[in-house]
Coordinates of C-alpha atoms and ligand atoms in Angstrom, one line a residue:
X151 CA 69.7 117.0 109.7
X152 CA 71.6 113.6 109.0
X153 CA 72.6 113.4 105.5
X154 CA 70.7 110.3 103.9
X155 CA 73.2 107.4 103.5
X156 CA 73.2 104.9 100.9
X157 CA 72.4 101.3 101.7
X158 CA 76.2 100.0 100.7
X159 CA 77.6 103.1 102.3
X160 CA 80.6 102.7 104.6
X161 CA 82.0 105.3 107.0
X162 CA 85.8 105.3 107.3
X163 CA 87.7 107.3 110.1
X164 CA 91.0 108.2 109.7
X165 CA 92.5 108.2 106.3
X166 CA 96.3 107.2 107.1
X167 CA 98.3 104.3 105.2
X168 CA 95.6 101.8 106.1
X169 CA 92.4 103.8 106.1
X170 CA 93.1 105.2 102.6
X171 CA 93.8 101.9 101.1
X172 CA 90.6 100.8 102.7
X173 CA 88.6 103.6 101.6
X174 CA 90.1 103.6 98.0
X175 CA 89.2 99.7 97.7
X176 CA 86.1 100.2 99.0
X177 CA 85.2 102.7 96.0
X178 CA 86.7 100.3 93.5
X179 CA 84.2 97.5 94.8
X180 CA 81.4 99.9 94.2
X181 CA 80.7 101.3 97.7
X182 CA 80.0 104.8 98.8
X183 CA 82.6 106.0 101.1
X184 CA 82.5 109.0 103.5
X185 CA 86.0 109.5 104.8
X186 CA 86.8 111.4 107.8
X187 CA 90.1 112.8 109.2
X188 CA 91.2 115.4 111.5
X189 CA 94.0 116.5 109.4
X190 CA 93.1 119.2 106.8
X191 CA 95.7 118.2 104.3
X192 CA 94.7 114.6 104.3
X193 CA 91.2 115.5 103.8
X194 CA 92.5 117.7 100.9
X195 CA 94.6 114.6 99.3
X196 CA 91.3 112.8 99.0
X197 CA 88.9 115.1 98.1
X198 CA 88.6 113.5 94.5
X199 CA 89.0 109.8 95.5
X200 CA 86.1 109.1 97.7
X201 CA 82.2 109.9 97.5
X202 CA 82.7 112.4 100.5
X203 CA 85.6 113.4 102.6
X204 CA 85.3 115.6 105.6
X205 CA 87.3 117.1 108.2
X206 CA 86.2 116.3 111.7
X207 CA 87.1 115.5 115.3
X208 CA 85.5 112.0 115.1
X209 CA 86.0 111.6 119.2
X210 CA 83.2 114.1 119.5
X211 CA 80.0 112.7 119.5
X212 CA 77.9 115.7 118.3
X213 CA 80.2 116.3 115.1
X214 CA 79.6 112.5 114.2
X215 CA 76.1 112.7 115.1
X216 CA 75.8 115.6 112.7
X217 CA 77.8 113.8 109.9
X218 CA 75.2 111.3 110.2
X219 CA 77.4 108.8 111.4
X220 CA 74.5 107.0 113.3
X221 CA 72.8 106.0 109.9
X222 CA 75.7 103.9 108.5
X223 CA 75.1 100.2 108.5
X224 CA 79.2 99.8 108.4
X225 CA 82.1 102.0 109.9
X226 CA 85.7 101.3 110.1
X227 CA 88.0 103.1 112.8
X228 CA 91.1 103.3 111.1
X229 CA 92.8 105.3 113.8
X230 CA 95.9 103.2 115.1
X231 CA 98.7 105.6 116.7
X232 CA 96.4 107.6 118.8
X233 CA 94.9 105.2 121.2
X234 CA 92.9 107.4 122.8
X235 CA 91.1 108.7 119.6
X236 CA 91.0 105.1 118.5
X237 CA 88.9 104.1 121.7
X238 CA 87.0 107.2 122.0
X239 CA 85.7 107.1 118.3
X240 CA 84.7 103.6 118.4
X241 CA 82.9 104.3 121.7
X242 CA 80.9 107.1 120.0
X243 CA 80.3 104.8 117.0
X244 CA 78.8 102.3 119.6
X245 CA 76.7 104.9 121.4
X246 CA 75.3 106.1 118.0
X247 CA 74.3 102.6 117.0
X248 CA 76.5 101.7 114.2
X249 CA 75.5 97.9 113.8
X250 CA 78.8 96.9 112.1
X251 CA 82.0 98.5 113.3
X252 CA 85.5 97.4 112.6
X253 CA 88.6 98.7 114.1
X254 CA 92.0 98.6 113.7
X255 CA 94.4 97.6 116.4
X256 CA 98.3 98.0 117.1
X257 CA 98.6 95.4 120.1
X258 CA 96.4 93.0 121.5
X259 CA 95.8 94.8 124.8
X260 CA 94.6 97.9 122.3
X261 CA 92.4 95.4 120.5
X262 CA 90.9 94.0 123.7
X263 CA 90.1 97.5 124.6
X264 CA 88.1 97.9 121.4
X265 CA 86.3 94.7 121.7
X266 CA 85.4 95.9 125.4
X267 CA 83.9 99.0 124.1
X268 CA 81.8 97.2 121.6
X269 CA 83.7 96.8 118.5
X270 CA 82.5 94.0 116.1
X271 CA 85.6 93.5 114.3
X272 CA 89.1 94.0 115.3
X273 CA 91.9 93.5 112.8
X274 CA 95.8 93.7 113.5
X275 CA 97.2 94.9 109.8
X276 CA 100.8 94.7 111.2
X277 CA 100.6 91.8 113.1
X278 CA 98.9 89.9 110.3
X279 CA 101.2 91.1 107.7
X280 CA 104.3 90.1 109.9
X281 CA 103.1 86.6 110.1
X282 CA 102.2 86.4 106.5
X283 CA 105.7 87.7 105.4
X284 CA 107.5 85.2 107.4
X285 CA 105.9 82.4 105.8
X286 CA 106.3 83.8 102.3
X287 CA 109.8 84.4 103.3
X288 CA 110.6 81.1 104.9
X289 CA 109.4 78.7 102.3
X290 CA 108.2 78.4 98.8
X291 CA 105.1 79.9 99.6
X292 CA 103.8 82.5 97.1
X293 CA 100.6 83.6 99.1
X294 CA 99.5 82.7 102.6
X295 CA 96.1 83.3 103.9
X296 CA 95.1 82.1 107.4
X297 CA 91.2 81.3 107.1
X298 CA 90.8 80.3 110.6
X299 CA 92.9 79.9 113.6
X300 CA 94.0 76.3 112.2
X301 CA 93.1 76.3 108.7
X302 CA 95.1 77.7 105.8
X303 CA 94.9 78.3 101.9
X304 CA 98.2 78.6 100.6
X305 CA 99.7 79.2 96.9
X306 CA 103.3 77.4 96.2
X307 CA 105.2 75.7 93.6
X308 CA 104.7 71.9 94.0
X309 CA 107.3 70.4 96.2
X310 CA 109.5 68.0 94.3
X311 CA 108.2 64.7 95.4
X312 CA 104.7 65.4 93.9
X313 CA 106.1 66.7 90.6
X314 CA 105.4 64.6 87.6
X315 CA 102.9 62.1 88.8
X316 CA 99.2 62.4 89.2
X317 CA 97.8 63.7 92.4
X318 CA 96.1 60.1 93.1
X319 CA 99.5 58.6 92.5
X320 CA 101.3 60.8 95.0
X321 CA 98.3 60.4 97.8
X322 CA 98.9 64.2 98.8
X323 CA 95.5 63.9 101.1
X324 CA 96.3 60.7 102.8
X325 CA 100.1 61.4 103.1
X326 CA 100.3 64.9 103.8
X327 CA 96.7 65.8 105.2
X328 CA 96.4 68.3 102.4
X329 CA 94.0 69.1 99.4
X330 CA 95.3 70.5 96.2
X331 CA 92.2 72.5 95.2
X332 CA 93.9 74.5 92.0
X333 CA 96.7 74.4 89.8
X334 CA 98.2 77.0 87.3
X335 CA 100.5 75.2 84.7
X336 CA 103.1 77.1 83.4
X337 CA 102.1 79.8 81.1
X338 CA 98.5 78.8 81.7
X339 CA 95.3 80.0 83.7
X340 CA 94.3 78.5 87.4
X341 CA 92.0 75.5 87.0
X342 CA 90.7 73.2 89.5
X343 CA 92.8 70.0 90.4
X344 CA 91.5 66.6 90.0
X345 CA 92.8 63.2 90.9
X346 CA 94.7 62.8 87.6
X347 CA 96.1 66.3 87.8
X348 CA 100.1 66.1 87.4
X349 CA 101.9 68.9 88.6
X350 CA 104.8 70.3 86.7
X351 CA 108.2 72.0 88.3
X352 CA 107.0 75.3 87.3
X353 CA 103.3 75.1 88.1
X354 CA 101.7 76.8 90.9
X355 CA 99.4 75.1 93.1
X356 CA 96.9 75.9 95.6
X357 CA 96.5 74.0 98.7
X358 CA 94.0 73.8 101.6
X359 CA 94.4 72.3 105.0
X360 CA 95.3 72.5 108.7
X361 CA 97.9 75.1 108.9
X362 CA 100.3 73.0 110.6
X363 CA 100.2 70.4 107.7
X364 CA 100.1 72.9 105.2
X365 CA 103.3 74.5 106.6
X366 CA 104.9 71.1 106.9
X367 CA 104.0 70.3 103.1
X368 CA 105.4 73.7 102.0
X369 CA 108.7 72.8 103.5
X370 CA 109.0 69.2 102.0
X371 CA 112.5 69.5 99.8
Ligands
ADP126 P1 98.4 104.3 109.6 O1 99.4 103.7 110.4 O2 97.3 103.6 108.9 O3 98.7 105.1 108.5 P2 98.0 106.4 111.4 O4 97.1 105.8 112.9 O5 99.0 106.5 111.5 O6 97.5 105.2 110.6 O7 96.5 107.5 110.9 C1 95.3 107.5 111.4 C2 94.7 108.7 110.8 O8 93.7 109.0 111.6 C3 95.8 110.0 110.6 O9 95.3 110.5 109.5 C4 94.8 111.2 111.5 O10 95.1 112.5 111.0 C5 93.7 110.6 111.8 N1 93.0 110.8 112.9 C6 93.8 110.6 114.2 N2 92.8 111.1 115.2 C7 91.6 111.5 114.5 C8 90.4 111.9 115.2 N3 90.4 112.3 116.4 N4 89.4 112.2 114.3 C9 89.7 112.0 112.9 N5 90.9 111.6 112.5 C10 91.9 111.4 113.3

């Protein structure tokens, strides 16, 4: 008989580097997590961290049915390297009727297949992290978060031309097409930015806007 699944339970299949970081963070956020991995050593390693951990081959629909996989509202397929296992596991979860399936893809073609078999969300951790690091590396950006295809939120040191004058005075919005959302004065805590805010050279600001405009702004001298 299927186990009874708590409402905020998440099924995480594959406890490699990505899956285990995800499962541990979900635990910290207060979710019940059932972790599944085919490797007994990995299952052993996580025995104390997660709500439940089971050794099983997730490509086998009968096995997943018995684990109560179909009772979960959310599941993550965190198998990347083994394409066949990733695709089969995703299709098994679709067949069991899990309503919110997240799957990790290594490449675009892999991701497209996962979408076709019915994954509701496909994530590309290596690709996304590569892009993020490129942004962090190439300018004064401290954090770069792409919120949408063309929209980004960036944490950075203020470019020289807006330092020492109010945001109203430097007209960042009309001149650069971005909005300064928050500011963290040197040694202080983050607070909302206003028209009167005067960024200092060692402050940190958070800026939102179209990706291109935000990148141009971050590359100002
Ligand atoms: P990462 O790059 O995040 O470490 P991997 O793809 O290398 O991801 O690891 C995926 C994990 O999924 C491994 O721990 C592996 O044992 C597990 N795994 C692979 N195939 C299956 C399967 N059929 N059923 C359950 N777990 C699997």
